Amino acid sequence: MDDDIKKNIANLKPSATLAINEKIKQLLKDGKKVFNFGFGQSPFPIPEKIVSVLRDNAHKKDYLPMQGLPELREAISKYLLKRTGVDYKKENIIITPGSKEAMLLMHVVFNGEIILPAPSWVSYEPQAEIAKNKVHWIETTLDNNWFPTAKQLEDKINSIGKKNIILILNSPNNPSGSVCNNLNQIANVAKHNNIKILSDEIYTDLTFDKNYESISKFCPENTFISGGLSKWCGAGGWRLGFFAVPNGQKDFLNALKTLASESYSTVNSPLQFAAVEAYKGDYSDYLNKTRSILKLVGNYVFNNLKSNKILINPPKGAFYLMPEFLNSKFSSSAEMCDDIINKTGVALLPGSDFGFKSKKMLARLSYTDFDGDIFLKNINSGKKLDDDLVKKYAPNVVEGTNKLVEWSKTL
Ligand code: PMP
Ligand code: GLU
């Protein structure tokens, strides 16, 4: 190994999500039949009005303020107030090229330790490693909805001792598709121990049955919120995110601003104008429809996949399910996923990418392999949504699910 690369960086490998995306694209290019349950990307188009505002602003060429366009920060402040009841003022919001970058900067700024529930999204741990923040895992269970209990959190904080701590929480969750039911209890532990929380709310507008629920409502003074356009607005490739800092954390905010100004300067100007429309406009009809489709497709996969060989929790939000395969003969979840893609063409990500021990036979399944544009055009609010629609407009999801069921019979 070259000694001109820092050890903590040399040990990293490219992000599992982006790597599977590229692997799938290559397989498709080679003419292979692939069921893309591997990459987590919204299948829906960006609402046309937002695209047209981007087009109208394509000529905007001047740099915007390093913290982001004030009008956009104001719109996000109102959006958060409406959803969380907490007043994150526009002065406390920073616009970032995707929320992923915001989280990385947060790790770079933060001097302390990170608590992650297993499962956690693939990038949290590597980002902590980049910034040399030590990670402590809390292993959750299916019975606890794949979220930590208040007691587990309290015990973990006690075991770490008197240090600065950030807990990262993501609900609805990537990869489990569950929604956290004990935000209040977790918030109480956080308040009592004076730890910070990063509430990753990138999927919270994609909560199927409940309203948008943010832990900030229970402990506003401890909660940072990250979010953006990637999931609810179908704009992953646009790379527009935000980070909201609680009142009373001015030094943290200023450090983030400095890092932003010394790295990406400011997010591209036309996009920030388009994002104002996304956050100010009323996209409830689009959201109701896209959520209904995701819920329908998620439940289709859940109902057809669960069996005495496959344990799985029902989908509650986002676009993921996390099946556990019983009686597996494989030595790791990665080996199991390799076998699945080789024998069936179904791409999944192994549970080990999400913080689980490699022997735990979990995998993440993203049920987004369908044309969301065509699906959206073929539902209307009056009509009941049923499995026939899934068969018609999400045939790859149906066929991939069947392949997985067949494969599981060999276990
Ligand atoms: N958090 C979670 C849980 C995610 O799945 C993603 C995936 N894009 C992100 C954050 C990052 O989102 P973005 O950088 O596109 O805002
Ligand atoms: N969030 C998506 C996923 O989990 C992919 C995008 C990314 O990782 O940045 O598959």
PDB file of C-alpha atoms in Angstrom, residues 57-332:
ATOM      1  CA  ASN A  57     -33.105  29.757 -14.614  1.00  0.00           C
ATOM      2  CA  ALA A  58     -30.433  27.986 -16.649  1.00  0.00           C
ATOM      3  CA  HIS A  59     -28.854  31.361 -17.457  1.00  0.00           C
ATOM      4  CA  LYS A  60     -28.275  32.254 -13.792  1.00  0.00           C
ATOM      5  CA  LYS A  61     -24.517  32.217 -13.682  1.00  0.00           C
ATOM      6  CA  ASP A  62     -23.427  34.213 -10.649  1.00  0.00           C
ATOM      7  CA  TYR A  63     -22.358  32.557  -7.433  1.00  0.00           C
ATOM      8  CA  LEU A  64     -25.031  32.537  -4.761  1.00  0.00           C
ATOM      9  CA  PRO A  65     -24.275  33.096  -1.046  1.00  0.00           C
ATOM     10  CA  MET A  66     -22.168  30.260   0.401  1.00  0.00           C
ATOM     11  CA  GLN A  67     -24.949  29.257   2.792  1.00  0.00           C
ATOM     12  CA  GLY A  68     -27.416  29.094  -0.093  1.00  0.00           C
ATOM     13  CA  LEU A  69     -30.096  31.255  -1.708  1.00  0.00           C
ATOM     14  CA  PRO A  70     -31.977  33.091   1.096  1.00  0.00           C
ATOM     15  CA  GLU A  71     -35.342  32.524  -0.624  1.00  0.00           C
ATOM     16  CA  LEU A  72     -34.662  28.773  -0.710  1.00  0.00           C
ATOM     17  CA  ARG A  73     -33.612  28.686   2.933  1.00  0.00           C
ATOM     18  CA  GLU A  74     -36.777  30.587   3.826  1.00  0.00           C
ATOM     19  CA  ALA A  75     -38.895  28.083   1.865  1.00  0.00           C
ATOM     20  CA  ILE A  76     -37.195  25.122   3.612  1.00  0.00           C
ATOM     21  CA  SER A  77     -37.636  26.812   6.988  1.00  0.00           C
ATOM     22  CA  LYS A  78     -41.400  27.041   6.351  1.00  0.00           C
ATOM     23  CA  TYR A  79     -41.516  23.476   5.003  1.00  0.00           C
ATOM     24  CA  LEU A  80     -39.859  22.197   8.196  1.00  0.00           C
ATOM     25  CA  LEU A  81     -42.077  24.294  10.454  1.00  0.00           C
ATOM     26  CA  LYS A  82     -45.165  22.868   8.769  1.00  0.00           C
ATOM     27  CA  ARG A  83     -43.975  19.288   9.098  1.00  0.00           C
ATOM     28  CA  THR A  84     -42.111  19.252  12.417  1.00  0.00           C
ATOM     29  CA  GLY A  85     -43.635  22.174  14.321  1.00  0.00           C
ATOM     30  CA  VAL A  86     -40.086  23.387  14.983  1.00  0.00           C
ATOM     31  CA  ASP A  87     -38.880  26.769  13.806  1.00  0.00           C
ATOM     32  CA  TYR A  88     -35.506  26.175  12.123  1.00  0.00           C
ATOM     33  CA  LYS A  89     -34.848  29.728  10.998  1.00  0.00           C
ATOM     34  CA  LYS A  90     -33.431  30.377   7.543  1.00  0.00           C
ATOM     35  CA  GLU A  91     -30.214  31.577   9.201  1.00  0.00           C
ATOM     36  CA  ASN A  92     -29.818  28.042  10.600  1.00  0.00           C
ATOM     37  CA  ILE A  93     -30.181  26.253   7.267  1.00  0.00           C
ATOM     38  CA  ILE A  94     -27.407  25.525   4.822  1.00  0.00           C
ATOM     39  CA  ILE A  95     -27.873  24.311   1.240  1.00  0.00           C
ATOM     40  CA  THR A  96     -25.614  21.445   0.182  1.00  0.00           C
ATOM     41  CA  PRO A  97     -24.943  19.355  -2.962  1.00  0.00           C
ATOM     42  CA  GLY A  98     -27.050  16.456  -1.648  1.00  0.00           C
ATOM     43  CA  SER A  99     -27.635  15.737   2.033  1.00  0.00           C
ATOM     44  CA  LYS A 100     -24.794  13.206   1.861  1.00  0.00           C
ATOM     45  CA  GLU A 101     -22.283  16.056   1.579  1.00  0.00           C
ATOM     46  CA  ALA A 102     -23.948  17.824   4.519  1.00  0.00           C
ATOM     47  CA  MET A 103     -23.459  14.720   6.653  1.00  0.00           C
ATOM     48  CA  LEU A 104     -19.841  14.404   5.641  1.00  0.00           C
ATOM     49  CA  LEU A 105     -19.208  18.016   6.635  1.00  0.00           C
ATOM     50  CA  MET A 106     -21.001  17.380   9.932  1.00  0.00           C
ATOM     51  CA  HIS A 107     -18.584  14.513  10.656  1.00  0.00           C
ATOM     52  CA  VAL A 108     -15.591  16.643   9.733  1.00  0.00           C
ATOM     53  CA  VAL A 109     -16.726  19.399  12.089  1.00  0.00           C
ATOM     54  CA  PHE A 110     -17.731  17.119  14.964  1.00  0.00           C
ATOM     55  CA  ASN A 111     -15.265  16.160  17.647  1.00  0.00           C
ATOM     56  CA  GLY A 112     -16.772  13.091  19.292  1.00  0.00           C
ATOM     57  CA  GLU A 113     -18.265   9.641  18.829  1.00  0.00           C
ATOM     58  CA  ILE A 114     -21.092   8.390  16.645  1.00  0.00           C
ATOM     59  CA  ILE A 115     -23.866   5.965  17.592  1.00  0.00           C
ATOM     60  CA  LEU A 116     -25.390   4.069  14.693  1.00  0.00           C
ATOM     61  CA  PRO A 117     -28.291   1.634  14.867  1.00  0.00           C
ATOM     62  CA  ALA A 118     -27.736  -1.491  12.783  1.00  0.00           C
ATOM     63  CA  PRO A 119     -29.256  -1.253  10.225  1.00  0.00           C
ATOM     64  CA  SER A 120     -27.964   2.101   9.035  1.00  0.00           C
ATOM     65  CA  TRP A 121     -27.545   3.503   5.546  1.00  0.00           C
ATOM     66  CA  VAL A 122     -24.266   2.449   3.904  1.00  0.00           C
ATOM     67  CA  SER A 123     -22.481   5.816   4.018  1.00  0.00           C
ATOM     68  CA  TYR A 124     -22.788   6.784   7.682  1.00  0.00           C
ATOM     69  CA  GLU A 125     -19.957   4.588   8.926  1.00  0.00           C
ATOM     70  CA  PRO A 126     -17.437   5.357   6.136  1.00  0.00           C
ATOM     71  CA  GLN A 127     -18.109   9.070   6.557  1.00  0.00           C
ATOM     72  CA  ALA A 128     -17.385   8.792  10.282  1.00  0.00           C
ATOM     73  CA  GLU A 129     -14.182   6.934   9.428  1.00  0.00           C
ATOM     74  CA  ILE A 130     -13.119   9.622   6.976  1.00  0.00           C
ATOM     75  CA  ALA A 131     -13.444  12.153   9.794  1.00  0.00           C
ATOM     76  CA  LYS A 132     -11.921   9.755  12.367  1.00  0.00           C
ATOM     77  CA  ASN A 133     -15.009   9.746  14.583  1.00  0.00           C
ATOM     78  CA  LYS A 134     -15.356   6.423  16.388  1.00  0.00           C
ATOM     79  CA  VAL A 135     -18.535   4.460  15.594  1.00  0.00           C
ATOM     80  CA  HIS A 136     -20.546   2.495  18.173  1.00  0.00           C
ATOM     81  CA  TRP A 137     -23.240   0.158  16.844  1.00  0.00           C
ATOM     82  CA  ILE A 138     -26.566  -0.735  18.453  1.00  0.00           C
ATOM     83  CA  GLU A 139     -27.864  -3.989  17.013  1.00  0.00           C
ATOM     84  CA  THR A 140     -31.643  -3.744  16.596  1.00  0.00           C
ATOM     85  CA  THR A 141     -34.142  -6.534  15.975  1.00  0.00           C
ATOM     86  CA  LEU A 142     -37.103  -7.230  13.734  1.00  0.00           C
ATOM     87  CA  ASP A 143     -39.293  -7.459  16.860  1.00  0.00           C
ATOM     88  CA  ASN A 144     -38.283  -3.914  17.776  1.00  0.00           C
ATOM     89  CA  ASN A 145     -39.108  -2.699  14.299  1.00  0.00           C
ATOM     90  CA  TRP A 146     -35.370  -2.433  13.477  1.00  0.00           C
ATOM     91  CA  PHE A 147     -34.953   0.663  15.680  1.00  0.00           C
ATOM     92  CA  PRO A 148     -33.081   0.940  18.981  1.00  0.00           C
ATOM     93  CA  THR A 149     -35.036   0.868  22.220  1.00  0.00           C
ATOM     94  CA  ALA A 150     -34.586   3.691  24.719  1.00  0.00           C
ATOM     95  CA  LYS A 151     -32.848   1.219  27.042  1.00  0.00           C
ATOM     96  CA  GLN A 152     -30.366   0.126  24.372  1.00  0.00           C
ATOM     97  CA  LEU A 153     -29.527   3.757  23.697  1.00  0.00           C
ATOM     98  CA  GLU A 154     -29.130   4.585  27.375  1.00  0.00           C
ATOM     99  CA  ASP A 155     -26.832   1.559  27.885  1.00  0.00           C
ATOM    100  CA  LYS A 156     -24.751   2.486  24.851  1.00  0.00           C
ATOM    101  CA  ILE A 157     -24.321   6.082  26.012  1.00  0.00           C
ATOM    102  CA  ASN A 158     -23.291   4.856  29.468  1.00  0.00           C
ATOM    103  CA  SER A 159     -20.752   2.471  27.960  1.00  0.00           C
ATOM    104  CA  ILE A 160     -19.185   5.309  25.931  1.00  0.00           C
ATOM    105  CA  GLY A 161     -18.906   7.548  28.979  1.00  0.00           C
ATOM    106  CA  LYS A 162     -18.648  11.310  29.153  1.00  0.00           C
ATOM    107  CA  LYS A 163     -17.946  12.212  25.549  1.00  0.00           C
ATOM    108  CA  ASN A 164     -19.567  14.257  22.804  1.00  0.00           C
ATOM    109  CA  ILE A 165     -21.990  11.981  20.965  1.00  0.00           C
ATOM    110  CA  ILE A 166     -24.163  12.134  17.860  1.00  0.00           C
ATOM    111  CA  LEU A 167     -26.850   9.508  17.253  1.00  0.00           C
ATOM    112  CA  ILE A 168     -27.868   9.141  13.602  1.00  0.00           C
ATOM    113  CA  LEU A 169     -31.487   8.191  13.081  1.00  0.00           C
ATOM    114  CA  ASN A 170     -33.291   7.629   9.790  1.00  0.00           C
ATOM    115  CA  SER A 171     -37.071   7.124   9.618  1.00  0.00           C
ATOM    116  CA  PRO A 172     -38.570   5.824   7.361  1.00  0.00           C
ATOM    117  CA  ASN A 173     -35.493   3.718   7.259  1.00  0.00           C
ATOM    118  CA  ASN A 174     -33.088   2.744   4.547  1.00  0.00           C
ATOM    119  CA  PRO A 175     -32.698  -0.300   4.465  1.00  0.00           C
ATOM    120  CA  SER A 176     -35.539  -1.732   6.607  1.00  0.00           C
ATOM    121  CA  GLY A 177     -38.502   0.286   5.264  1.00  0.00           C
ATOM    122  CA  SER A 178     -39.717   0.620   8.885  1.00  0.00           C
ATOM    123  CA  VAL A 179     -40.901   3.764  10.610  1.00  0.00           C
ATOM    124  CA  CYS A 180     -39.660   4.539  14.121  1.00  0.00           C
ATOM    125  CA  ASN A 181     -42.461   4.238  16.690  1.00  0.00           C
ATOM    126  CA  ASN A 182     -40.471   5.298  19.749  1.00  0.00           C
ATOM    127  CA  LEU A 183     -39.110   8.692  18.748  1.00  0.00           C
ATOM    128  CA  ASN A 184     -40.415  10.213  21.971  1.00  0.00           C
ATOM    129  CA  GLN A 185     -38.556   7.752  24.225  1.00  0.00           C
ATOM    130  CA  ILE A 186     -35.348   8.053  22.191  1.00  0.00           C
ATOM    131  CA  ALA A 187     -35.628  11.854  22.416  1.00  0.00           C
ATOM    132  CA  ASN A 188     -35.985  11.663  26.194  1.00  0.00           C
ATOM    133  CA  VAL A 189     -32.770   9.666  26.488  1.00  0.00           C
ATOM    134  CA  ALA A 190     -30.985  12.097  24.166  1.00  0.00           C
ATOM    135  CA  LYS A 191     -32.165  15.109  26.183  1.00  0.00           C
ATOM    136  CA  HIS A 192     -31.361  13.538  29.495  1.00  0.00           C
ATOM    137  CA  ASN A 193     -27.806  12.670  28.375  1.00  0.00           C
ATOM    138  CA  ASN A 194     -27.360  15.822  26.325  1.00  0.00           C
ATOM    139  CA  ILE A 195     -26.339  14.070  23.121  1.00  0.00           C
ATOM    140  CA  LYS A 196     -26.981  15.371  19.624  1.00  0.00           C
ATOM    141  CA  ILE A 197     -29.166  13.655  17.048  1.00  0.00           C
ATOM    142  CA  LEU A 198     -28.830  13.787  13.294  1.00  0.00           C
ATOM    143  CA  SER A 199     -32.328  13.101  12.023  1.00  0.00           C
ATOM    144  CA  ASP A 200     -31.902  12.003   8.401  1.00  0.00           C
ATOM    145  CA  GLU A 201     -35.311  12.948   6.967  1.00  0.00           C
ATOM    146  CA  ILE A 202     -34.578  12.272   3.313  1.00  0.00           C
ATOM    147  CA  TYR A 203     -37.504   9.768   3.197  1.00  0.00           C
ATOM    148  CA  THR A 204     -39.852  11.292   5.773  1.00  0.00           C
ATOM    149  CA  ASP A 205     -42.237  12.679   3.149  1.00  0.00           C
ATOM    150  CA  LEU A 206     -42.496   9.084   1.920  1.00  0.00           C
ATOM    151  CA  THR A 207     -44.162   7.795   5.111  1.00  0.00           C
ATOM    152  CA  PHE A 208     -47.098   5.661   3.982  1.00  0.00           C
ATOM    153  CA  ASP A 209     -49.692   5.743   6.759  1.00  0.00           C
ATOM    154  CA  LYS A 210     -48.660   8.255   9.366  1.00  0.00           C
ATOM    155  CA  ASN A 211     -47.841  11.893   8.921  1.00  0.00           C
ATOM    156  CA  TYR A 212     -44.342  13.262   8.625  1.00  0.00           C
ATOM    157  CA  GLU A 213     -42.827  12.529  12.049  1.00  0.00           C
ATOM    158  CA  SER A 214     -39.601  14.143  13.168  1.00  0.00           C
ATOM    159  CA  ILE A 215     -37.762  13.534  16.408  1.00  0.00           C
ATOM    160  CA  SER A 216     -37.066  17.283  16.440  1.00  0.00           C
ATOM    161  CA  LYS A 217     -40.566  17.813  17.765  1.00  0.00           C
ATOM    162  CA  PHE A 218     -39.528  16.050  21.010  1.00  0.00           C
ATOM    163  CA  CYS A 219     -36.050  17.567  21.384  1.00  0.00           C
ATOM    164  CA  PRO A 220     -35.618  20.555  19.073  1.00  0.00           C
ATOM    165  CA  GLU A 221     -32.543  21.868  20.850  1.00  0.00           C
ATOM    166  CA  ASN A 222     -30.580  18.617  20.206  1.00  0.00           C
ATOM    167  CA  THR A 223     -31.701  17.786  16.665  1.00  0.00           C
ATOM    168  CA  PHE A 224     -29.955  18.473  13.371  1.00  0.00           C
ATOM    169  CA  ILE A 225     -32.082  17.666  10.319  1.00  0.00           C
ATOM    170  CA  SER A 226     -30.831  16.665   6.887  1.00  0.00           C
ATOM    171  CA  GLY A 227     -33.075  16.383   3.857  1.00  0.00           C
ATOM    172  CA  GLY A 228     -33.350  17.229   0.192  1.00  0.00           C
ATOM    173  CA  LEU A 229     -34.988  16.649  -3.159  1.00  0.00           C
ATOM    174  CA  SER A 230     -33.555  13.215  -3.963  1.00  0.00           C
ATOM    175  CA  LYS A 231     -36.370  10.974  -2.789  1.00  0.00           C
ATOM    176  CA  TRP A 232     -39.751  12.701  -2.441  1.00  0.00           C
ATOM    177  CA  CYS A 233     -39.151  14.800  -5.554  1.00  0.00           C
ATOM    178  CA  GLY A 234     -37.489  12.112  -7.681  1.00  0.00           C
ATOM    179  CA  ALA A 235     -34.379  14.272  -8.141  1.00  0.00           C
ATOM    180  CA  GLY A 236     -31.490  12.114  -6.887  1.00  0.00           C
ATOM    181  CA  GLY A 237     -29.207  13.135  -9.736  1.00  0.00           C
ATOM    182  CA  TRP A 238     -29.825  16.841  -9.156  1.00  0.00           C
ATOM    183  CA  ARG A 239     -27.870  16.716  -5.898  1.00  0.00           C
ATOM    184  CA  LEU A 240     -29.771  19.237  -3.791  1.00  0.00           C
ATOM    185  CA  GLY A 241     -29.822  18.817  -0.034  1.00  0.00           C
ATOM    186  CA  PHE A 242     -30.036  20.879   3.129  1.00  0.00           C
ATOM    187  CA  PHE A 243     -28.885  20.765   6.709  1.00  0.00           C
ATOM    188  CA  ALA A 244     -30.805  22.460   9.533  1.00  0.00           C
ATOM    189  CA  VAL A 245     -28.963  23.270  12.736  1.00  0.00           C
ATOM    190  CA  PRO A 246     -30.757  23.807  16.058  1.00  0.00           C
ATOM    191  CA  ASN A 247     -30.743  27.184  17.733  1.00  0.00           C
ATOM    192  CA  GLY A 248     -27.921  27.450  20.200  1.00  0.00           C
ATOM    193  CA  GLN A 249     -25.435  25.626  17.923  1.00  0.00           C
ATOM    194  CA  LYS A 250     -24.093  28.737  16.210  1.00  0.00           C
ATOM    195  CA  ASP A 251     -20.447  27.638  16.405  1.00  0.00           C
ATOM    196  CA  PHE A 252     -21.313  24.335  14.746  1.00  0.00           C
ATOM    197  CA  LEU A 253     -23.218  26.197  12.032  1.00  0.00           C
ATOM    198  CA  ASN A 254     -20.354  28.614  11.404  1.00  0.00           C
ATOM    199  CA  ALA A 255     -17.856  25.762  11.158  1.00  0.00           C
ATOM    200  CA  LEU A 256     -20.115  24.023   8.612  1.00  0.00           C
ATOM    201  CA  LYS A 257     -20.413  27.216   6.583  1.00  0.00           C
ATOM    202  CA  THR A 258     -16.649  27.631   6.521  1.00  0.00           C
ATOM    203  CA  LEU A 259     -16.145  24.049   5.365  1.00  0.00           C
ATOM    204  CA  ALA A 260     -18.795  24.499   2.686  1.00  0.00           C
ATOM    205  CA  SER A 261     -17.128  27.670   1.435  1.00  0.00           C
ATOM    206  CA  GLU A 262     -13.744  25.929   1.334  1.00  0.00           C
ATOM    207  CA  SER A 263     -15.029  22.867  -0.507  1.00  0.00           C
ATOM    208  CA  TYR A 264     -17.954  23.292  -2.920  1.00  0.00           C
ATOM    209  CA  SER A 265     -18.289  27.115  -2.475  1.00  0.00           C
ATOM    210  CA  THR A 266     -22.060  27.074  -3.001  1.00  0.00           C
ATOM    211  CA  VAL A 267     -24.548  24.799  -4.770  1.00  0.00           C
ATOM    212  CA  ASN A 268     -25.162  25.529  -8.478  1.00  0.00           C
ATOM    213  CA  SER A 269     -27.394  28.549  -8.978  1.00  0.00           C
ATOM    214  CA  PRO A 270     -30.124  27.370 -11.423  1.00  0.00           C
ATOM    215  CA  LEU A 271     -30.858  24.383  -9.223  1.00  0.00           C
ATOM    216  CA  GLN A 272     -31.339  26.491  -6.123  1.00  0.00           C
ATOM    217  CA  PHE A 273     -33.973  28.578  -7.933  1.00  0.00           C
ATOM    218  CA  ALA A 274     -35.758  25.401  -9.041  1.00  0.00           C
ATOM    219  CA  ALA A 275     -35.631  24.085  -5.484  1.00  0.00           C
ATOM    220  CA  VAL A 276     -37.512  27.170  -4.271  1.00  0.00           C
ATOM    221  CA  GLU A 277     -40.429  26.028  -6.410  1.00  0.00           C
ATOM    222  CA  ALA A 278     -40.137  22.466  -5.035  1.00  0.00           C
ATOM    223  CA  TYR A 279     -40.332  23.666  -1.439  1.00  0.00           C
ATOM    224  CA  LYS A 280     -42.868  26.463  -1.942  1.00  0.00           C
ATOM    225  CA  GLY A 281     -45.256  24.799  -4.379  1.00  0.00           C
ATOM    226  CA  ASP A 282     -48.059  22.434  -3.433  1.00  0.00           C
ATOM    227  CA  TYR A 283     -46.979  18.946  -4.502  1.00  0.00           C
ATOM    228  CA  SER A 284     -49.396  17.079  -2.242  1.00  0.00           C
ATOM    229  CA  ASP A 285     -51.203  15.433  -5.163  1.00  0.00           C
ATOM    230  CA  TYR A 286     -47.902  14.137  -6.621  1.00  0.00           C
ATOM    231  CA  LEU A 287     -46.826  12.957  -3.169  1.00  0.00           C
ATOM    232  CA  ASN A 288     -50.133  11.237  -2.405  1.00  0.00           C
ATOM    233  CA  LYS A 289     -49.961   9.370  -5.680  1.00  0.00           C
ATOM    234  CA  THR A 290     -46.295   8.388  -5.503  1.00  0.00           C
ATOM    235  CA  ARG A 291     -46.685   7.259  -1.881  1.00  0.00           C
ATOM    236  CA  SER A 292     -49.747   5.158  -2.804  1.00  0.00           C
ATOM    237  CA  ILE A 293     -47.870   3.473  -5.625  1.00  0.00           C
ATOM    238  CA  LEU A 294     -44.841   2.748  -3.445  1.00  0.00           C
ATOM    239  CA  LYS A 295     -47.064   1.360  -0.704  1.00  0.00           C
ATOM    240  CA  LEU A 296     -48.909  -0.839  -3.208  1.00  0.00           C
ATOM    241  CA  VAL A 297     -45.739  -2.193  -4.803  1.00  0.00           C
ATOM    242  CA  GLY A 298     -44.021  -2.627  -1.419  1.00  0.00           C
ATOM    243  CA  ASN A 299     -46.944  -4.591  -0.058  1.00  0.00           C
ATOM    244  CA  TYR A 300     -47.070  -6.724  -3.187  1.00  0.00           C
ATOM    245  CA  VAL A 301     -43.442  -7.761  -2.663  1.00  0.00           C
ATOM    246  CA  PHE A 302     -43.925  -8.197   1.085  1.00  0.00           C
ATOM    247  CA  ASN A 303     -47.023 -10.400   0.710  1.00  0.00           C
ATOM    248  CA  ASN A 304     -45.485 -12.576  -1.975  1.00  0.00           C
ATOM    249  CA  LEU A 305     -42.058 -12.929  -0.436  1.00  0.00           C
ATOM    250  CA  LYS A 306     -42.747 -13.635   3.221  1.00  0.00           C
ATOM    251  CA  SER A 307     -42.739 -17.325   3.970  1.00  0.00           C
ATOM    252  CA  ASN A 308     -41.382 -19.845   6.426  1.00  0.00           C
ATOM    253  CA  LYS A 309     -38.013 -19.287   4.711  1.00  0.00           C
ATOM    254  CA  ILE A 310     -38.110 -15.487   4.594  1.00  0.00           C
ATOM    255  CA  LEU A 311     -38.762 -13.187   7.557  1.00  0.00           C
ATOM    256  CA  ILE A 312     -39.678  -9.658   6.713  1.00  0.00           C
ATOM    257  CA  ASN A 313     -41.371  -6.584   8.201  1.00  0.00           C
ATOM    258  CA  PRO A 314     -44.176  -4.822   6.302  1.00  0.00           C
ATOM    259  CA  PRO A 315     -43.246  -1.699   4.321  1.00  0.00           C
ATOM    260  CA  LYS A 316     -44.046   1.545   6.143  1.00  0.00           C
ATOM    261  CA  GLY A 317     -42.160   4.098   4.085  1.00  0.00           C
ATOM    262  CA  ALA A 318     -39.303   4.859   1.655  1.00  0.00           C
ATOM    263  CA  PHE A 319     -38.896   2.090  -0.951  1.00  0.00           C
ATOM    264  CA  TYR A 320     -37.050  -0.725   0.763  1.00  0.00           C
ATOM    265  CA  LEU A 321     -37.662  -4.081   2.409  1.00  0.00           C
ATOM    266  CA  MET A 322     -35.134  -6.053   4.408  1.00  0.00           C
ATOM    267  CA  PRO A 323     -35.758  -9.806   4.107  1.00  0.00           C
ATOM    268  CA  GLU A 324     -33.922 -12.296   6.289  1.00  0.00           C
ATOM    269  CA  PHE A 325     -33.320 -15.666   4.636  1.00  0.00           C
ATOM    270  CA  LEU A 326     -33.512 -18.611   7.015  1.00  0.00           C
ATOM    271  CA  ASN A 327     -31.589 -21.917   6.712  1.00  0.00           C
ATOM    272  CA  SER A 328     -29.024 -20.277   4.495  1.00  0.00           C
ATOM    273  CA  LYS A 329     -25.939 -22.331   3.670  1.00  0.00           C
ATOM    274  CA  PHE A 330     -23.781 -19.303   2.912  1.00  0.00           C
ATOM    275  CA  SER A 331     -20.934 -18.023   5.027  1.00  0.00           C
ATOM    276  CA  SER A 332     -21.863 -14.367   4.589  1.00  0.00           C
TER     277      SER A 332
END
